[in-house]
CSV table of C-alpha atoms in Angstrom, one decimal:
chain,number,residue,atom,x,y,z
A,1,UNK,CA,0.0,0.0,0.0
A,2,UNK,CA,1.2,3.5,-0.8
A,3,UNK,CA,1.0,6.3,1.6
A,4,UNK,CA,-1.7,8.9,0.9
A,5,UNK,CA,-1.7,12.6,1.8
A,6,UNK,CA,-4.1,14.2,4.1
A,7,UNK,CA,-3.4,18.0,4.4
A,8,UNK,CA,-4.9,21.5,4.1
A,9,UNK,CA,-3.3,23.2,1.1
A,10,UNK,CA,-2.5,26.8,0.4
A,11,UNK,CA,-1.0,28.0,-2.8
A,12,UNK,CA,1.0,31.1,-3.1
A,13,UNK,CA,1.4,33.4,-6.1
A,14,UNK,CA,4.5,32.7,-8.3
A,15,UNK,CA,7.3,34.7,-9.8
A,16,UNK,CA,6.8,38.5,-9.0
A,17,UNK,CA,7.8,41.1,-11.5
A,18,UNK,CA,11.5,41.7,-11.0
A,19,UNK,CA,12.6,43.4,-14.3
A,20,UNK,CA,13.7,46.7,-12.9
A,21,UNK,CA,10.8,48.8,-14.1
A,22,UNK,CA,11.0,47.8,-17.7
A,23,UNK,CA,7.9,48.4,-19.8
A,24,UNK,CA,6.8,46.6,-22.9
A,25,UNK,CA,3.5,48.0,-23.7
A,26,UNK,CA,1.3,45.8,-25.9
A,27,UNK,CA,-0.1,47.9,-28.8
A,28,UNK,CA,-1.4,45.2,-31.1
A,29,UNK,CA,-2.6,41.6,-31.2
A,30,UNK,CA,-3.0,39.9,-34.5
A,31,UNK,CA,-3.6,36.4,-35.8
A,32,UNK,CA,-2.3,35.1,-39.2
A,33,UNK,CA,-4.0,31.9,-40.6
A,34,UNK,CA,-1.7,30.0,-43.0
A,35,UNK,CA,-1.4,26.6,-44.6
A,36,UNK,CA,1.5,24.1,-44.5
A,37,UNK,CA,1.9,20.5,-45.9
A,38,UNK,CA,1.6,17.5,-43.6
A,39,UNK,CA,1.4,13.8,-43.7
A,40,UNK,CA,-0.4,13.7,-40.4
A,41,UNK,CA,-4.1,13.0,-40.7
A,42,UNK,CA,-6.8,12.6,-38.1
A,43,UNK,CA,-9.2,9.7,-37.8
A,44,UNK,CA,-12.9,10.1,-36.9
A,45,UNK,CA,-12.0,10.2,-33.2
A,46,UNK,CA,-9.2,12.9,-33.7
A,47,UNK,CA,-6.2,10.6,-33.3
A,48,UNK,CA,-3.2,11.4,-35.5
A,49,UNK,CA,-1.9,8.8,-38.0
A,50,UNK,CA,0.3,8.8,-41.2
A,51,UNK,CA,-1.4,9.5,-44.4
A,52,UNK,CA,-1.2,11.1,-47.9
A,53,UNK,CA,0.2,14.6,-47.9
A,54,UNK,CA,-2.4,17.3,-47.4
A,55,UNK,CA,-2.6,21.0,-46.6
A,56,UNK,CA,-3.2,21.7,-43.0
A,57,UNK,CA,-4.0,25.0,-41.3
A,58,UNK,CA,-2.2,26.8,-38.4
A,59,UNK,CA,-2.5,30.1,-36.8
A,60,UNK,CA,0.2,32.4,-35.6
A,61,UNK,CA,-0.7,34.8,-32.7
A,62,UNK,CA,1.4,37.9,-32.6
A,63,UNK,CA,1.8,40.4,-29.8
A,64,UNK,CA,3.4,43.7,-30.8
A,65,UNK,CA,4.7,46.3,-28.5
A,66,UNK,CA,4.9,50.1,-28.9
A,67,UNK,CA,8.6,49.8,-29.6
A,68,UNK,CA,8.0,47.2,-32.4
A,69,UNK,CA,9.0,44.1,-30.5
A,70,UNK,CA,7.0,41.0,-31.1
A,71,UNK,CA,6.1,37.8,-29.3
A,72,UNK,CA,4.6,34.8,-31.1
A,73,UNK,CA,2.7,31.6,-30.4
A,74,UNK,CA,1.3,29.0,-32.7
A,75,UNK,CA,-2.3,27.6,-32.1
A,76,UNK,CA,-5.2,26.0,-34.0
A,77,UNK,CA,-7.3,28.7,-35.6
A,78,UNK,CA,-10.4,27.4,-33.8
A,79,UNK,CA,-8.7,28.1,-30.4
A,80,UNK,CA,-7.8,31.7,-31.2
A,81,UNK,CA,-10.7,32.7,-33.5
A,82,UNK,CA,-11.7,36.3,-33.9
A,83,UNK,CA,-14.3,36.5,-31.1
A,84,UNK,CA,-11.7,35.2,-28.6
A,85,UNK,CA,-9.1,37.7,-29.7
A,86,UNK,CA,-11.5,40.7,-29.8
A,87,UNK,CA,-13.5,39.9,-26.7
A,88,UNK,CA,-10.8,38.8,-24.4
A,89,UNK,CA,-7.1,39.2,-25.6
A,90,UNK,CA,-7.5,42.7,-26.9
A,91,UNK,CA,-9.8,43.9,-24.2
A,92,UNK,CA,-7.4,42.7,-21.4
A,93,UNK,CA,-3.9,43.2,-23.0
A,94,UNK,CA,-3.9,46.2,-25.2
A,95,UNK,CA,-2.1,49.1,-23.6
A,96,UNK,CA,-0.7,46.9,-20.8
A,97,UNK,CA,2.9,46.1,-19.8
A,98,UNK,CA,3.8,42.6,-20.8
A,99,UNK,CA,6.1,42.4,-17.8
A,100,UNK,CA,3.0,42.4,-15.6
A,101,UNK,CA,2.4,38.9,-17.0
A,102,UNK,CA,1.0,37.4,-13.7
A,103,UNK,CA,-1.6,40.1,-13.2
A,104,UNK,CA,-2.6,40.0,-16.9
A,105,UNK,CA,-2.9,36.1,-16.8
A,106,UNK,CA,-5.1,36.4,-13.7
A,107,UNK,CA,-7.2,39.0,-15.4
A,108,UNK,CA,-7.8,36.7,-18.4
A,109,UNK,CA,-8.6,33.8,-15.9
A,110,UNK,CA,-11.2,36.1,-14.4
A,111,UNK,CA,-12.9,36.4,-17.8
A,112,UNK,CA,-13.1,32.7,-18.3
A,113,UNK,CA,-16.1,32.3,-16.0
A,114,UNK,CA,-18.2,34.8,-17.9
A,115,UNK,CA,-17.0,33.8,-21.4
A,116,UNK,CA,-19.6,30.9,-21.8
A,117,UNK,CA,-16.6,28.6,-22.1
A,118,UNK,CA,-15.4,30.5,-25.2
A,119,UNK,CA,-12.1,31.5,-23.4
A,120,UNK,CA,-10.6,28.0,-23.1
A,121,UNK,CA,-7.5,27.0,-21.3
A,122,UNK,CA,-6.0,26.2,-24.7
A,123,UNK,CA,-6.6,29.9,-25.8
A,124,UNK,CA,-5.3,31.2,-22.4
A,125,UNK,CA,-2.2,29.1,-22.9
A,126,UNK,CA,-1.5,30.5,-26.4
A,127,UNK,CA,-1.7,34.1,-25.5
A,128,UNK,CA,0.3,33.6,-22.3
A,129,UNK,CA,3.0,31.9,-24.3
A,130,UNK,CA,3.2,34.9,-26.7
A,131,UNK,CA,3.6,37.2,-23.7
A,132,UNK,CA,6.5,35.0,-22.5
A,133,UNK,CA,8.0,35.1,-26.0
A,134,UNK,CA,7.7,38.8,-26.2
A,135,UNK,CA,9.4,39.3,-22.7
A,136,UNK,CA,12.2,36.8,-23.7
A,137,UNK,CA,12.9,38.5,-27.0
A,138,UNK,CA,13.0,41.9,-25.4
A,139,UNK,CA,15.4,40.7,-22.8
A,140,UNK,CA,17.3,38.5,-25.3
A,141,UNK,CA,17.0,35.5,-23.0
A,142,UNK,CA,15.4,32.1,-23.5
A,143,UNK,CA,12.2,31.7,-21.5
A,144,UNK,CA,13.5,28.7,-19.5
A,145,UNK,CA,16.2,31.1,-18.1
A,146,UNK,CA,13.6,33.6,-17.1
A,147,UNK,CA,11.7,30.8,-15.4
A,148,UNK,CA,14.6,29.6,-13.4
A,149,UNK,CA,17.1,27.9,-15.7
A,150,UNK,CA,17.5,24.6,-13.9
A,151,UNK,CA,19.1,22.7,-16.8
A,152,UNK,CA,20.4,22.8,-20.3
A,153,UNK,CA,19.4,19.3,-21.5
A,154,UNK,CA,16.9,16.6,-20.6
A,155,UNK,CA,16.4,13.0,-21.6
A,156,UNK,CA,13.5,12.5,-24.0
A,157,UNK,CA,11.1,9.7,-24.3
A,158,UNK,CA,9.8,8.7,-27.7
A,159,UNK,CA,6.0,9.0,-27.6
A,160,UNK,CA,4.4,6.9,-30.3
A,161,UNK,CA,1.3,7.7,-32.2
A,162,UNK,CA,-1.8,5.6,-31.5
A,163,UNK,CA,-2.0,2.2,-32.9
A,164,UNK,CA,-3.4,1.7,-36.4
A,165,UNK,CA,-4.3,-0.9,-39.0
A,166,UNK,CA,-1.5,0.0,-41.5
A,167,UNK,CA,0.6,-2.9,-42.4
A,168,UNK,CA,4.2,-2.2,-41.3
A,169,UNK,CA,3.0,0.6,-39.1
A,170,UNK,CA,1.7,0.1,-35.5
A,171,UNK,CA,-0.9,-2.5,-36.2
A,172,UNK,CA,0.4,-5.4,-34.2
A,173,UNK,CA,2.4,-6.0,-31.0
A,174,UNK,CA,5.4,-7.1,-33.1
A,175,UNK,CA,5.3,-3.9,-35.0
A,176,UNK,CA,5.4,-1.9,-31.8
A,177,UNK,CA,8.4,-4.0,-30.8
A,178,UNK,CA,10.2,-3.4,-34.0
A,179,UNK,CA,9.6,0.3,-33.8
A,180,UNK,CA,10.8,0.4,-30.2
A,181,UNK,CA,14.1,-1.2,-31.3
A,182,UNK,CA,14.5,1.6,-33.9
A,183,UNK,CA,13.8,4.2,-31.2
A,184,UNK,CA,16.4,2.8,-29.0
A,185,UNK,CA,18.9,2.7,-31.8
A,186,UNK,CA,18.1,6.4,-32.4
A,187,UNK,CA,19.1,7.1,-28.8
A,188,UNK,CA,15.9,7.2,-26.9
A,189,UNK,CA,16.3,6.1,-23.3
A,190,UNK,CA,12.6,5.8,-22.7
A,191,UNK,CA,9.5,5.0,-24.8
A,192,UNK,CA,5.8,5.7,-24.2
A,193,UNK,CA,3.2,3.7,-26.0
A,194,UNK,CA,-0.1,5.0,-27.2
A,195,UNK,CA,-1.9,1.8,-28.1
A,196,UNK,CA,-5.1,1.2,-30.1
A,197,UNK,CA,-8.1,3.4,-29.8
A,198,UNK,CA,-11.5,3.5,-31.5
A,199,UNK,CA,-12.1,3.6,-34.5
A,200,UNK,CA,-9.6,0.8,-34.8
A,201,UNK,CA,-11.8,-2.3,-35.3
A,202,UNK,CA,-10.7,-4.2,-32.3
A,203,UNK,CA,-10.1,-1.3,-29.8
A,204,UNK,CA,-10.2,-0.9,-27.0
A,205,UNK,CA,-8.7,-4.2,-26.0
A,206,UNK,CA,-6.9,-4.9,-22.7
A,207,UNK,CA,-5.4,-8.1,-24.2
A,208,UNK,CA,-3.9,-6.3,-27.2
A,209,UNK,CA,-2.5,-3.5,-25.0
A,210,UNK,CA,-0.9,-6.0,-22.7
A,211,UNK,CA,0.6,-7.9,-25.6
A,212,UNK,CA,2.1,-4.8,-27.2
A,213,UNK,CA,3.6,-3.8,-23.8
A,214,UNK,CA,5.1,-7.2,-23.3
A,215,UNK,CA,6.5,-7.3,-26.9
A,216,UNK,CA,8.2,-3.9,-26.5
A,217,UNK,CA,9.7,-4.9,-23.1
A,218,UNK,CA,11.1,-8.1,-24.6
A,219,UNK,CA,12.5,-6.1,-27.6
A,220,UNK,CA,14.3,-3.3,-25.6
A,221,UNK,CA,15.4,-5.2,-22.6
A,222,UNK,CA,15.2,-4.2,-18.9
A,223,UNK,CA,17.1,-0.9,-19.0
A,224,UNK,CA,14.8,1.2,-21.2
A,225,UNK,CA,12.1,3.0,-19.3
A,226,UNK,CA,8.6,2.3,-20.6
A,227,UNK,CA,5.3,4.0,-20.1
A,228,UNK,CA,1.7,3.4,-21.3
A,229,UNK,CA,-0.9,6.0,-22.1
A,230,UNK,CA,-4.2,4.2,-22.1
A,231,UNK,CA,-6.2,7.3,-23.0
A,232,UNK,CA,-9.6,7.0,-21.3
A,233,UNK,CA,-11.5,4.0,-22.6
A,234,UNK,CA,-11.3,1.6,-19.8
A,235,UNK,CA,-13.4,0.7,-16.7
A,236,UNK,CA,-11.8,0.4,-13.3
A,237,UNK,CA,-11.5,-3.4,-13.5
A,238,UNK,CA,-10.0,-3.2,-17.0
A,239,UNK,CA,-7.5,-0.5,-15.9
A,240,UNK,CA,-6.5,-2.7,-12.9
A,241,UNK,CA,-5.9,-5.6,-15.2
A,242,UNK,CA,-3.6,-3.6,-17.5
A,243,UNK,CA,-1.9,-2.0,-14.4
A,244,UNK,CA,-1.1,-5.3,-12.8
A,245,UNK,CA,0.5,-6.5,-16.1
A,246,UNK,CA,2.5,-3.3,-16.3
A,247,UNK,CA,3.9,-3.9,-12.8
A,248,UNK,CA,5.2,-7.3,-13.9
A,249,UNK,CA,6.8,-5.7,-17.0
A,250,UNK,CA,8.5,-3.0,-14.8
A,251,UNK,CA,6.8,-0.1,-16.6
A,252,UNK,CA,7.6,3.4,-15.1
A,253,UNK,CA,4.1,4.8,-15.2
A,254,UNK,CA,0.4,4.3,-16.3
A,255,UNK,CA,-1.3,7.2,-17.8
A,256,UNK,CA,-5.0,8.2,-18.3
A,257,UNK,CA,-6.6,4.7,-18.7
A,258,UNK,CA,-10.0,6.1,-17.4
A,259,UNK,CA,-12.1,9.3,-17.6
A,260,UNK,CA,-10.3,11.9,-15.6
A,261,UNK,CA,-13.5,13.5,-14.5
A,262,UNK,CA,-13.7,10.6,-12.0
A,263,UNK,CA,-11.0,11.5,-9.5
A,264,UNK,CA,-12.3,8.8,-7.2
A,265,UNK,CA,-11.6,6.1,-9.8
A,266,UNK,CA,-8.0,7.2,-10.0
A,267,UNK,CA,-7.7,7.3,-6.2
A,268,UNK,CA,-9.0,3.7,-6.2
A,269,UNK,CA,-6.6,2.6,-9.0
A,270,UNK,CA,-3.5,4.3,-7.4
A,271,UNK,CA,-4.4,2.6,-4.1
A,272,UNK,CA,-4.5,-0.8,-5.8
A,273,UNK,CA,-1.3,-0.6,-7.9
A,274,UNK,CA,2.3,-0.3,-7.1
A,275,UNK,CA,3.2,1.2,-10.5
A,276,UNK,CA,3.0,5.0,-10.6
A,277,UNK,CA,-0.2,6.4,-11.8
A,278,UNK,CA,0.3,9.7,-13.7
A,279,UNK,CA,-2.3,12.4,-14.1
A,280,UNK,CA,-4.4,14.3,-14.8
A,281,UNK,CA,-3.5,15.1,-18.4
A,282,UNK,CA,-6.6,16.4,-20.1
A,283,UNK,CA,-8.7,17.6,-17.1
A,284,UNK,CA,-9.3,21.3,-16.8
A,285,UNK,CA,-9.0,23.4,-13.7
A,286,UNK,CA,-5.3,24.3,-13.9
A,287,UNK,CA,-3.4,23.9,-10.7
A,288,UNK,CA,-6.6,23.9,-8.6
A,289,UNK,CA,-7.8,20.5,-9.9
A,290,UNK,CA,-4.3,19.0,-9.6
A,291,UNK,CA,-4.2,20.1,-6.0
A,292,UNK,CA,-7.3,18.0,-5.4
A,293,UNK,CA,-5.8,15.0,-7.1
A,294,UNK,CA,-2.7,15.2,-4.8
A,295,UNK,CA,-4.9,15.5,-1.7
A,296,UNK,CA,-7.1,12.5,-2.8
A,297,UNK,CA,-4.1,10.3,-3.6
A,298,UNK,CA,-5.4,10.0,-7.1
A,299,UNK,CA,-1.9,10.0,-8.7
A,300,UNK,CA,1.7,9.4,-7.9
A,301,UNK,CA,3.1,11.7,-10.6
A,302,UNK,CA,1.3,15.0,-11.5
A,303,UNK,CA,0.7,15.9,-15.1
A,304,UNK,CA,0.3,19.4,-16.7
A,305,UNK,CA,0.9,20.7,-20.2
A,306,UNK,CA,1.8,24.3,-21.1
A,307,UNK,CA,-0.5,24.0,-24.1
A,308,UNK,CA,-3.6,22.9,-22.4
A,309,UNK,CA,-3.6,23.7,-18.6
A,310,UNK,CA,-3.7,27.5,-18.9
A,311,UNK,CA,-0.2,28.2,-20.0
A,312,UNK,CA,3.4,28.2,-18.8
A,313,UNK,CA,2.5,30.0,-15.6
A,314,UNK,CA,-0.2,27.5,-14.6
A,315,UNK,CA,2.2,24.6,-15.4
A,316,UNK,CA,4.9,26.1,-13.2
A,317,UNK,CA,2.3,26.4,-10.4
A,318,UNK,CA,1.6,22.7,-10.8
A,319,UNK,CA,5.3,21.8,-10.8
A,320,UNK,CA,5.8,23.8,-7.6
A,321,UNK,CA,2.8,22.1,-6.0
A,322,UNK,CA,4.2,18.7,-6.9
A,323,UNK,CA,7.6,19.6,-5.6
A,324,UNK,CA,6.1,20.7,-2.3
A,325,UNK,CA,4.9,17.1,-1.8
A,326,UNK,CA,7.9,15.3,-3.1
A,327,UNK,CA,6.3,14.5,-6.4
A,328,UNK,CA,7.4,14.7,-9.9
A,329,UNK,CA,5.5,16.8,-12.5
A,330,UNK,CA,5.8,15.3,-16.0
A,331,UNK,CA,5.0,18.0,-18.6
A,332,UNK,CA,2.5,16.9,-21.2
A,333,UNK,CA,3.3,17.2,-24.9
A,334,UNK,CA,6.2,18.6,-27.0
A,335,UNK,CA,7.0,22.0,-28.3
A,336,UNK,CA,8.5,25.3,-27.3
A,337,UNK,CA,6.4,26.0,-24.3
A,338,UNK,CA,6.8,22.5,-22.8
A,339,UNK,CA,10.6,22.5,-23.2
A,340,UNK,CA,10.8,25.9,-21.6
A,341,UNK,CA,9.1,24.5,-18.5
A,342,UNK,CA,11.1,21.3,-18.3
A,343,UNK,CA,14.3,23.4,-18.6
A,344,UNK,CA,13.2,25.4,-15.5
A,345,UNK,CA,12.1,22.7,-13.0
A,346,UNK,CA,13.9,20.0,-11.2
A,347,UNK,CA,11.1,17.6,-10.6
A,348,UNK,CA,10.5,16.5,-14.2
A,349,UNK,CA,12.5,13.5,-15.5
A,350,UNK,CA,11.6,13.5,-19.2
A,351,UNK,CA,10.7,15.5,-22.1
A,352,UNK,CA,7.9,14.1,-24.3
A,353,UNK,CA,9.1,13.9,-27.9
A,354,UNK,CA,6.7,12.9,-30.6
A,355,UNK,CA,4.3,11.8,-31.8
A,356,UNK,CA,6.4,9.2,-33.6
A,357,UNK,CA,5.5,6.6,-36.2
A,358,UNK,CA,7.6,4.3,-38.5
A,359,UNK,CA,6.1,6.1,-41.5
A,360,UNK,CA,7.0,9.6,-40.4
A,361,UNK,CA,10.2,11.6,-40.0
A,362,UNK,CA,10.0,13.6,-36.8
A,363,UNK,CA,13.5,15.1,-37.5
A,364,UNK,CA,12.0,17.1,-40.4
A,365,UNK,CA,10.6,20.4,-39.1
A,366,UNK,CA,7.2,21.6,-40.4
A,367,UNK,CA,7.4,24.2,-43.2
A,368,UNK,CA,6.7,27.1,-41.0
A,369,UNK,CA,9.8,26.5,-38.9
A,370,UNK,CA,13.3,26.6,-40.2
A,371,UNK,CA,14.5,24.1,-37.6
A,372,UNK,CA,13.2,22.0,-34.8
A,373,UNK,CA,13.0,23.5,-31.3
A,374,UNK,CA,13.7,20.1,-29.7
A,375,UNK,CA,16.7,18.5,-31.6
A,376,UNK,CA,17.9,15.4,-29.9
A,377,UNK,CA,21.4,14.1,-29.8
A,378,UNK,CA,22.4,10.4,-30.2
A,379,UNK,CA,22.4,9.8,-26.4
A,380,UNK,CA,18.7,10.7,-26.2
A,381,UNK,CA,19.0,14.3,-24.7
A,382,UNK,CA,17.1,17.3,-26.0
A,383,UNK,CA,19.1,20.5,-25.5
A,384,UNK,CA,17.3,23.6,-24.4
A,385,UNK,CA,17.0,26.4,-27.0
A,386,UNK,CA,19.4,29.2,-26.8
A,387,UNK,CA,17.4,31.7,-29.0
A,388,UNK,CA,15.6,34.4,-27.1
A,389,UNK,CA,12.0,33.9,-26.1
A,390,UNK,CA,10.5,30.5,-26.7
A,391,UNK,CA,13.3,29.7,-29.1
A,392,UNK,CA,11.3,28.9,-32.2
A,393,UNK,CA,13.1,29.6,-35.5
A,394,UNK,CA,10.0,30.8,-37.4
A,395,UNK,CA,9.9,30.7,-41.2
A,396,UNK,CA,8.1,34.1,-41.7
A,397,UNK,CA,8.6,33.9,-45.4
A,398,UNK,CA,6.7,30.7,-45.6
A,399,UNK,CA,3.9,32.0,-43.5
A,400,UNK,CA,3.6,35.2,-45.5
A,401,UNK,CA,3.5,33.3,-48.8
A,402,UNK,CA,0.9,30.8,-47.6
A,403,UNK,CA,-1.4,33.1,-45.6
A,404,UNK,CA,-5.2,32.6,-45.9
A,405,UNK,CA,-6.6,35.2,-43.6
A,406,UNK,CA,-5.7,37.7,-40.8
A,407,UNK,CA,-7.7,39.0,-37.9
């Protein structure tokens, strides 16, 4: 049995303004919608898989200061659509000093309640990232340095795409095992499996998930850390069956096998497993909901993503919460904001690199970037960006040439 916490919790504000009276007054907020080629396609449930090349859409959010400095963040156009920009971003941020980032973030959070769920945590994350990028570019410092600068590199785990029914892809346990061997040869010290999800014909399947995990463990040996993301398709009894199998296979953690709205189910699962349960990943509520999970003993490792939990600031709050109780906080997802956070905190062991698939080349940056923000060396380490701000090497020429709309 694992020890569970029983405590009264108080959170304190993070990171006061300490930039010596500097002012970067935000004068304009703009969004550029553009296209780029991709071989990632979504199935009917929204899971990514390889496919024929198509044109996808992306939006670039730009904050411009009175002095002409800019901060940038990428997001889906649906997340930062015109109503969100006009009703919330411009209303709260225009004329304000970007160095008052915490106050401005709190002001946006205040607007969420009355927004009829239009100001999502994804949208909040995007505009807050752009503020951090603006500040970093102004100070000519990477964001992870402004956040604390704990490290300059971190080991990555290769995070696979969901399973599929593509021959030679990720359609069988043996194909997962073969791909895992390639990832280890590339340098990865850890691998996280996303197994099969509907609409795959046989999913969800506890038996197939367990077979895939066993095949990967046999292929890579005992020294590679392995994790499983079960998404949220399983009942308590099914999740327990998988978790017990993962214990025997010496997996490092078990992630999101059930609906995260049921915190009690995760508390029950964590109590009945010795393997670390990680979460919550997709649950809203920022650091507040994660504090409840710690108190309830619903996880052993906290989870938060700078792209989905309200931004870099909220993720840092979650990391501090976890550290206060001797817990790790594993940052969800890849990208510039995620790597900024993992570069600034001690209690995160891995960077999530992916999503990976045998038919795709992750090392090739998307057309709107000149280079990857998370290059990995042959020992499996991702090195923190040295460029100012979030460190993205943006291909502005591509974006300009392939622009569809602006608002």
